[in-house]
């Protein structure tokens, strides 16, 4: 909806023409980040940055399950209609973006996997195909990687985003379907 988009951009203090020429998926991602960054969330202080720094400090090798190009490809290969639906969802979510992220972080900190799954799935209700592409399909591939890696000796520390560990279609679900016993370790 062009009017909702313009209103959202004005509300963010961004010229509504700022993203002209960009694919809808890119605008969707950008619009989901602006309010949270303005609220003080720093993507450089997240778990990934901390784990990378710790691994580097300890001389541990880092291997990604995906490349940055692959991750961009997940978005870019979506149909235009799906990208636009995702963008419309991002525009609709802007007023609650900070509150929603606060709830996700709170669920993560408390280890409340059920609530985390509920919050993650709520964001995918309008565009379940996006959830399939960005979560379930990737989780299935990662479970395959883990399965193959388990055939080799040695210990591996694997970190994935919390959304990949919550709800139906989680990494654990796919590991269970491969006959792995998966259990949560409470710290």
C-alpha positions as protocol buffer text, in pm:
chain_id: "A"
residue {
  index: 1
  type: UNK
  ca { x: 0 y: 0 z: 0 }
}
residue {
  index: 2
  type: UNK
  ca { x: 174 y: 316 z: -124 }
}
residue {
  index: 3
  type: UNK
  ca { x: -4 y: 545 z: 124 }
}
residue {
  index: 4
  type: UNK
  ca { x: 89 y: 332 z: 427 }
}
residue {
  index: 5
  type: UNK
  ca { x: 447 y: 319 z: 298 }
}
residue {
  index: 6
  type: UNK
  ca { x: 467 y: 698 z: 260 }
}
residue {
  index: 7
  type: UNK
  ca { x: 314 y: 749 z: 605 }
}
residue {
  index: 8
  type: UNK
  ca { x: 561 y: 503 z: 761 }
}
residue {
  index: 9
  type: UNK
  ca { x: 857 y: 674 z: 594 }
}
residue {
  index: 10
  type: UNK
  ca { x: 743 y: 1017 z: 711 }
}
residue {
  index: 11
  type: UNK
  ca { x: 695 y: 874 z: 1061 }
}
residue {
  index: 12
  type: UNK
  ca { x: 1055 y: 749 z: 1054 }
}
residue {
  index: 13
  type: UNK
  ca { x: 1176 y: 1086 z: 930 }
}
residue {
  index: 14
  type: UNK
  ca { x: 1300 y: 933 z: 606 }
}
residue {
  index: 15
  type: UNK
  ca { x: 1211 y: 1074 z: 264 }
}
residue {
  index: 16
  type: UNK
  ca { x: 963 y: 834 z: 106 }
}
residue {
  index: 17
  type: UNK
  ca { x: 1179 y: 829 z: -207 }
}
residue {
  index: 18
  type: UNK
  ca { x: 1490 y: 716 z: -14 }
}
residue {
  index: 19
  type: UNK
  ca { x: 1461 y: 355 z: -127 }
}
residue {
  index: 20
  type: UNK
  ca { x: 1354 y: 411 z: -488 }
}
residue {
  index: 21
  type: UNK
  ca { x: 1530 y: 164 z: -714 }
}
residue {
  index: 22
  type: UNK
  ca { x: 1577 y: -97 z: -441 }
}
residue {
  index: 23
  type: UNK
  ca { x: 1409 y: -437 z: -439 }
}
residue {
  index: 24
  type: UNK
  ca { x: 1113 y: -463 z: -198 }
}
residue {
  index: 25
  type: UNK
  ca { x: 1293 y: -723 z: 19 }
}
residue {
  index: 26
  type: UNK
  ca { x: 1579 y: -478 z: 80 }
}
residue {
  index: 27
  type: UNK
  ca { x: 1340 y: -200 z: 178 }
}
residue {
  index: 28
  type: UNK
  ca { x: 1155 y: -442 z: 407 }
}
residue {
  index: 29
  type: UNK
  ca { x: 1476 y: -536 z: 588 }
}
residue {
  index: 30
  type: UNK
  ca { x: 1588 y: -173 z: 613 }
}
residue {
  index: 31
  type: UNK
  ca { x: 1252 y: -62 z: 752 }
}
residue {
  index: 32
  type: UNK
  ca { x: 1263 y: -334 z: 1015 }
}
residue {
  index: 33
  type: UNK
  ca { x: 1606 y: -217 z: 1132 }
}
residue {
  index: 34
  type: UNK
  ca { x: 1557 y: 161 z: 1147 }
}
residue {
  index: 35
  type: UNK
  ca { x: 1320 y: 173 z: 1448 }
}
residue {
  index: 36
  type: UNK
  ca { x: 1519 y: -80 z: 1648 }
}
residue {
  index: 37
  type: UNK
  ca { x: 1849 y: 96 z: 1588 }
}
residue {
  index: 38
  type: UNK
  ca { x: 1690 y: 427 z: 1687 }
}
residue {
  index: 39
  type: UNK
  ca { x: 1568 y: 259 z: 2006 }
}
residue {
  index: 40
  type: UNK
  ca { x: 1927 y: 178 z: 2095 }
}
residue {
  index: 41
  type: UNK
  ca { x: 1961 y: -179 z: 1970 }
}
residue {
  index: 42
  type: UNK
  ca { x: 2309 y: -223 z: 1827 }
}
residue {
  index: 43
  type: UNK
  ca { x: 2350 y: -510 z: 1580 }
}
residue {
  index: 44
  type: UNK
  ca { x: 2724 y: -511 z: 1658 }
}
residue {
  index: 45
  type: UNK
  ca { x: 2660 y: -602 z: 2023 }
}
residue {
  index: 46
  type: UNK
  ca { x: 2458 y: -914 z: 1950 }
}
residue {
  index: 47
  type: UNK
  ca { x: 2545 y: -1271 z: 2029 }
}
residue {
  index: 48
  type: UNK
  ca { x: 2706 y: -1330 z: 1689 }
}
residue {
  index: 49
  type: UNK
  ca { x: 2962 y: -1053 z: 1740 }
}
residue {
  index: 50
  type: UNK
  ca { x: 3042 y: -1179 z: 2090 }
}
residue {
  index: 51
  type: UNK
  ca { x: 3085 y: -1539 z: 1973 }
}
residue {
  index: 52
  type: UNK
  ca { x: 3306 y: -1433 z: 1680 }
}
residue {
  index: 53
  type: UNK
  ca { x: 3528 y: -1226 z: 1910 }
}
residue {
  index: 54
  type: UNK
  ca { x: 3556 y: -1513 z: 2158 }
}
residue {
  index: 55
  type: UNK
  ca { x: 3641 y: -1765 z: 1885 }
}
residue {
  index: 56
  type: UNK
  ca { x: 3903 y: -1532 z: 1742 }
}
residue {
  index: 57
  type: UNK
  ca { x: 4052 y: -1472 z: 2086 }
}
residue {
  index: 58
  type: UNK
  ca { x: 4077 y: -1849 z: 2139 }
}
residue {
  index: 59
  type: UNK
  ca { x: 4214 y: -1923 z: 1792 }
}
residue {
  index: 60
  type: UNK
  ca { x: 3906 y: -2120 z: 1685 }
}
residue {
  index: 61
  type: UNK
  ca { x: 3821 y: -2160 z: 1319 }
}
residue {
  index: 62
  type: UNK
  ca { x: 3493 y: -2011 z: 1202 }
}
residue {
  index: 63
  type: UNK
  ca { x: 3285 y: -2176 z: 934 }
}
residue {
  index: 64
  type: UNK
  ca { x: 2954 y: -2038 z: 813 }
}
residue {
  index: 65
  type: UNK
  ca { x: 2661 y: -2258 z: 722 }
}
residue {
  index: 66
  type: UNK
  ca { x: 2579 y: -2002 z: 454 }
}
residue {
  index: 67
  type: UNK
  ca { x: 2755 y: -1721 z: 277 }
}
residue {
  index: 68
  type: UNK
  ca { x: 2631 y: -1363 z: 277 }
}
residue {
  index: 69
  type: UNK
  ca { x: 2558 y: -1398 z: -95 }
}
residue {
  index: 70
  type: UNK
  ca { x: 2342 y: -1705 z: -26 }
}
residue {
  index: 71
  type: UNK
  ca { x: 2152 y: -1516 z: 242 }
}
residue {
  index: 72
  type: UNK
  ca { x: 2082 y: -1225 z: 8 }
}
residue {
  index: 73
  type: UNK
  ca { x: 1977 y: -1478 z: -253 }
}
residue {
  index: 74
  type: UNK
  ca { x: 1703 y: -1614 z: -26 }
}
residue {
  index: 75
  type: UNK
  ca { x: 1539 y: -1273 z: -37 }
}
residue {
  index: 76
  type: UNK
  ca { x: 1619 y: -1189 z: -397 }
}
residue {
  index: 77
  type: UNK
  ca { x: 1478 y: -1516 z: -533 }
}
residue {
  index: 78
  type: UNK
  ca { x: 1139 y: -1449 z: -375 }
}
residue {
  index: 79
  type: UNK
  ca { x: 866 y: -1357 z: -620 }
}
residue {
  index: 80
  type: UNK
  ca { x: 790 y: -987 z: -652 }
}
residue {
  index: 81
  type: UNK
  ca { x: 446 y: -1049 z: -496 }
}
residue {
  index: 82
  type: UNK
  ca { x: 605 y: -1218 z: -194 }
}
residue {
  index: 83
  type: UNK
  ca { x: 860 y: -939 z: -155 }
}
residue {
  index: 84
  type: UNK
  ca { x: 582 y: -681 z: -164 }
}
residue {
  index: 85
  type: UNK
  ca { x: 381 y: -878 z: 93 }
}
residue {
  index: 86
  type: UNK
  ca { x: 691 y: -888 z: 314 }
}
residue {
  index: 87
  type: UNK
  ca { x: 738 y: -513 z: 269 }
}
residue {
  index: 88
  type: UNK
  ca { x: 373 y: -447 z: 356 }
}
residue {
  index: 89
  type: UNK
  ca { x: 420 y: -656 z: 672 }
}
residue {
  index: 90
  type: UNK
  ca { x: 729 y: -455 z: 767 }
}
residue {
  index: 91
  type: UNK
  ca { x: 544 y: -127 z: 715 }
}
residue {
  index: 92
  type: UNK
  ca { x: 254 y: -254 z: 927 }
}
residue {
  index: 93
  type: UNK
  ca { x: 495 y: -362 z: 1204 }
}
residue {
  index: 94
  type: UNK
  ca { x: 690 y: -35 z: 1232 }
}
residue {
  index: 95
  type: UNK
  ca { x: 479 y: 113 z: 1516 }
}
residue {
  index: 96
  type: UNK
  ca { x: 540 y: -199 z: 1728 }
}
residue {
  index: 97
  type: UNK
  ca { x: 893 y: -285 z: 1612 }
}
residue {
  index: 98
  type: UNK
  ca { x: 1071 y: -188 z: 1933 }
}
residue {
  index: 99
  type: UNK
  ca { x: 808 y: -351 z: 2156 }
}
residue {
  index: 100
  type: UNK
  ca { x: 821 y: -670 z: 1947 }
}
residue {
  index: 101
  type: UNK
  ca { x: 1199 y: -686 z: 1962 }
}
residue {
  index: 102
  type: UNK
  ca { x: 1192 y: -622 z: 2338 }
}
residue {
  index: 103
  type: UNK
  ca { x: 957 y: -919 z: 2375 }
}
residue {
  index: 104
  type: UNK
  ca { x: 1178 y: -1141 z: 2157 }
}
residue {
  index: 105
  type: UNK
  ca { x: 1489 y: -1047 z: 2355 }
}
residue {
  index: 106
  type: UNK
  ca { x: 1306 y: -1100 z: 2685 }
}
residue {
  index: 107
  type: UNK
  ca { x: 1192 y: -1446 z: 2571 }
}
residue {
  index: 108
  type: UNK
  ca { x: 1545 y: -1532 z: 2459 }
}
residue {
  index: 109
  type: UNK
  ca { x: 1703 y: -1412 z: 2786 }
}
residue {
  index: 110
  type: UNK
  ca { x: 1452 y: -1613 z: 2991 }
}
residue {
  index: 111
  type: UNK
  ca { x: 1492 y: -1920 z: 2770 }
}
residue {
  index: 112
  type: UNK
  ca { x: 1118 y: -1916 z: 2703 }
}
residue {
  index: 113
  type: UNK
  ca { x: 1123 y: -2115 z: 2380 }
}
residue {
  index: 114
  type: UNK
  ca { x: 744 y: -2146 z: 2356 }
}
residue {
  index: 115
  type: UNK
  ca { x: 691 y: -1771 z: 2380 }
}
residue {
  index: 116
  type: UNK
  ca { x: 979 y: -1710 z: 2141 }
}
residue {
  index: 117
  type: UNK
  ca { x: 822 y: -1948 z: 1888 }
}
residue {
  index: 118
  type: UNK
  ca { x: 484 y: -1777 z: 1928 }
}
residue {
  index: 119
  type: UNK
  ca { x: 638 y: -1433 z: 1871 }
}
residue {
  index: 120
  type: UNK
  ca { x: 843 y: -1551 z: 1574 }
}
residue {
  index: 121
  type: UNK
  ca { x: 547 y: -1726 z: 1416 }
}
residue {
  index: 122
  type: UNK
  ca { x: 324 y: -1423 z: 1466 }
}
residue {
  index: 123
  type: UNK
  ca { x: 556 y: -1230 z: 1238 }
}
residue {
  index: 124
  type: UNK
  ca { x: 522 y: -1496 z: 970 }
}
residue {
  index: 125
  type: UNK
  ca { x: 143 y: -1538 z: 976 }
}
residue {
  index: 126
  type: UNK
  ca { x: 79 y: -1294 z: 693 }
}
residue {
  index: 127
  type: UNK
  ca { x: 358 y: -1439 z: 479 }
}
residue {
  index: 128
  type: UNK
  ca { x: 410 y: -1805 z: 577 }
}
residue {
  index: 129
  type: UNK
  ca { x: 612 y: -1861 z: 259 }
}
residue {
  index: 130
  type: UNK
  ca { x: 871 y: -1615 z: 394 }
}
residue {
  index: 131
  type: UNK
  ca { x: 894 y: -1826 z: 712 }
}
residue {
  index: 132
  type: UNK
  ca { x: 942 y: -2136 z: 502 }
}
residue {
  index: 133
  type: UNK
  ca { x: 1221 y: -1975 z: 296 }
}
residue {
  index: 134
  type: UNK
  ca { x: 1398 y: -1795 z: 581 }
}
residue {
  index: 135
  type: UNK
  ca { x: 1349 y: -2049 z: 861 }
}
residue {
  index: 136
  type: UNK
  ca { x: 1221 y: -2399 z: 781 }
}
residue {
  index: 137
  type: UNK
  ca { x: 1408 y: -2459 z: 454 }
}
residue {
  index: 138
  type: UNK
  ca { x: 1733 y: -2334 z: 602 }
}
residue {
  index: 139
  type: UNK
  ca { x: 1681 y: -2537 z: 920 }
}
residue {
  index: 140
  type: UNK
  ca { x: 1638 y: -2852 z: 711 }
}
residue {
  index: 141
  type: UNK
  ca { x: 1965 y: -2782 z: 523 }
}
residue {
  index: 142
  type: UNK
  ca { x: 2147 y: -2713 z: 848 }
}
residue {
  index: 143
  type: UNK
  ca { x: 2022 y: -3037 z: 1000 }
}
residue {
  index: 144
  type: UNK
  ca { x: 2166 y: -3214 z: 695 }
}
residue {
  index: 145
  type: UNK
  ca { x: 2500 y: -3041 z: 752 }
}
residue {
  index: 146
  type: UNK
  ca { x: 2495 y: -3139 z: 1120 }
}
residue {
  index: 147
  type: UNK
  ca { x: 2409 y: -3498 z: 1029 }
}
residue {
  index: 148
  type: UNK
  ca { x: 2708 y: -3522 z: 794 }
}
residue {
  index: 149
  type: UNK
  ca { x: 2937 y: -3347 z: 1043 }
}
residue {
  index: 150
  type: UNK
  ca { x: 2844 y: -3594 z: 1316 }
}
residue {
  index: 151
  type: UNK
  ca { x: 3010 y: -3867 z: 1106 }
}
residue {
  index: 152
  type: UNK
  ca { x: 3349 y: -3702 z: 1168 }
}
residue {
  index: 153
  type: UNK
  ca { x: 3550 y: -3703 z: 1491 }
}
residue {
  index: 154
  type: UNK
  ca { x: 3592 y: -3392 z: 1701 }
}
residue {
  index: 155
  type: UNK
  ca { x: 3382 y: -3135 z: 1877 }
}
residue {
  index: 156
  type: UNK
  ca { x: 3205 y: -2850 z: 1702 }
}
residue {
  index: 157
  type: UNK
  ca { x: 3028 y: -2553 z: 1855 }
}
residue {
  index: 158
  type: UNK
  ca { x: 2739 y: -2446 z: 1635 }
}
residue {
  index: 159
  type: UNK
  ca { x: 2545 y: -2125 z: 1685 }
}
residue {
  index: 160
  type: UNK
  ca { x: 2229 y: -2024 z: 1503 }
}
residue {
  index: 161
  type: UNK
  ca { x: 1978 y: -1749 z: 1563 }
}
residue {
  index: 162
  type: UNK
  ca { x: 1718 y: -1812 z: 1832 }
}
residue {
  index: 163
  type: UNK
  ca { x: 1434 y: -1812 z: 1579 }
}
residue {
  index: 164
  type: UNK
  ca { x: 1583 y: -2124 z: 1422 }
}
residue {
  index: 165
  type: UNK
  ca { x: 1550 y: -2310 z: 1752 }
}
residue {
  index: 166
  type: UNK
  ca { x: 1188 y: -2231 z: 1831 }
}
residue {
  index: 167
  type: UNK
  ca { x: 862 y: -2370 z: 1706 }
}
residue {
  index: 168
  type: UNK
  ca { x: 756 y: -2611 z: 1436 }
}
residue {
  index: 169
  type: UNK
  ca { x: 1021 y: -2661 z: 1169 }
}
residue {
  index: 170
  type: UNK
  ca { x: 1309 y: -2577 z: 1406 }
}
residue {
  index: 171
  type: UNK
  ca { x: 1657 y: -2720 z: 1363 }
}
residue {
  index: 172
  type: UNK
  ca { x: 1576 y: -2964 z: 1644 }
}
residue {
  index: 173
  type: UNK
  ca { x: 1266 y: -3087 z: 1459 }
}
residue {
  index: 174
  type: UNK
  ca { x: 1472 y: -3166 z: 1154 }
}
residue {
  index: 175
  type: UNK
  ca { x: 1741 y: -3335 z: 1363 }
}
residue {
  index: 176
  type: UNK
  ca { x: 1476 y: -3550 z: 1532 }
}
residue {
  index: 177
  type: UNK
  ca { x: 1347 y: -3652 z: 1187 }
}
residue {
  index: 178
  type: UNK
  ca { x: 1703 y: -3770 z: 1119 }
}
residue {
  index: 179
  type: UNK
  ca { x: 1684 y: -3984 z: 1436 }
}
residue {
  index: 180
  type: UNK
  ca { x: 1895 y: -3763 z: 1658 }
}
residue {
  index: 181
  type: UNK
  ca { x: 1812 y: -3724 z: 2024 }
}
residue {
  index: 182
  type: UNK
  ca { x: 1788 y: -3354 z: 2092 }
}
residue {
  index: 183
  type: UNK
  ca { x: 1765 y: -3208 z: 2439 }
}
residue {
  index: 184
  type: UNK
  ca { x: 1791 y: -2861 z: 2580 }
}
residue {
  index: 185
  type: UNK
  ca { x: 2073 y: -2793 z: 2821 }
}
residue {
  index: 186
  type: UNK
  ca { x: 1984 y: -2551 z: 3098 }
}
residue {
  index: 187
  type: UNK
  ca { x: 2269 y: -2337 z: 3222 }
}
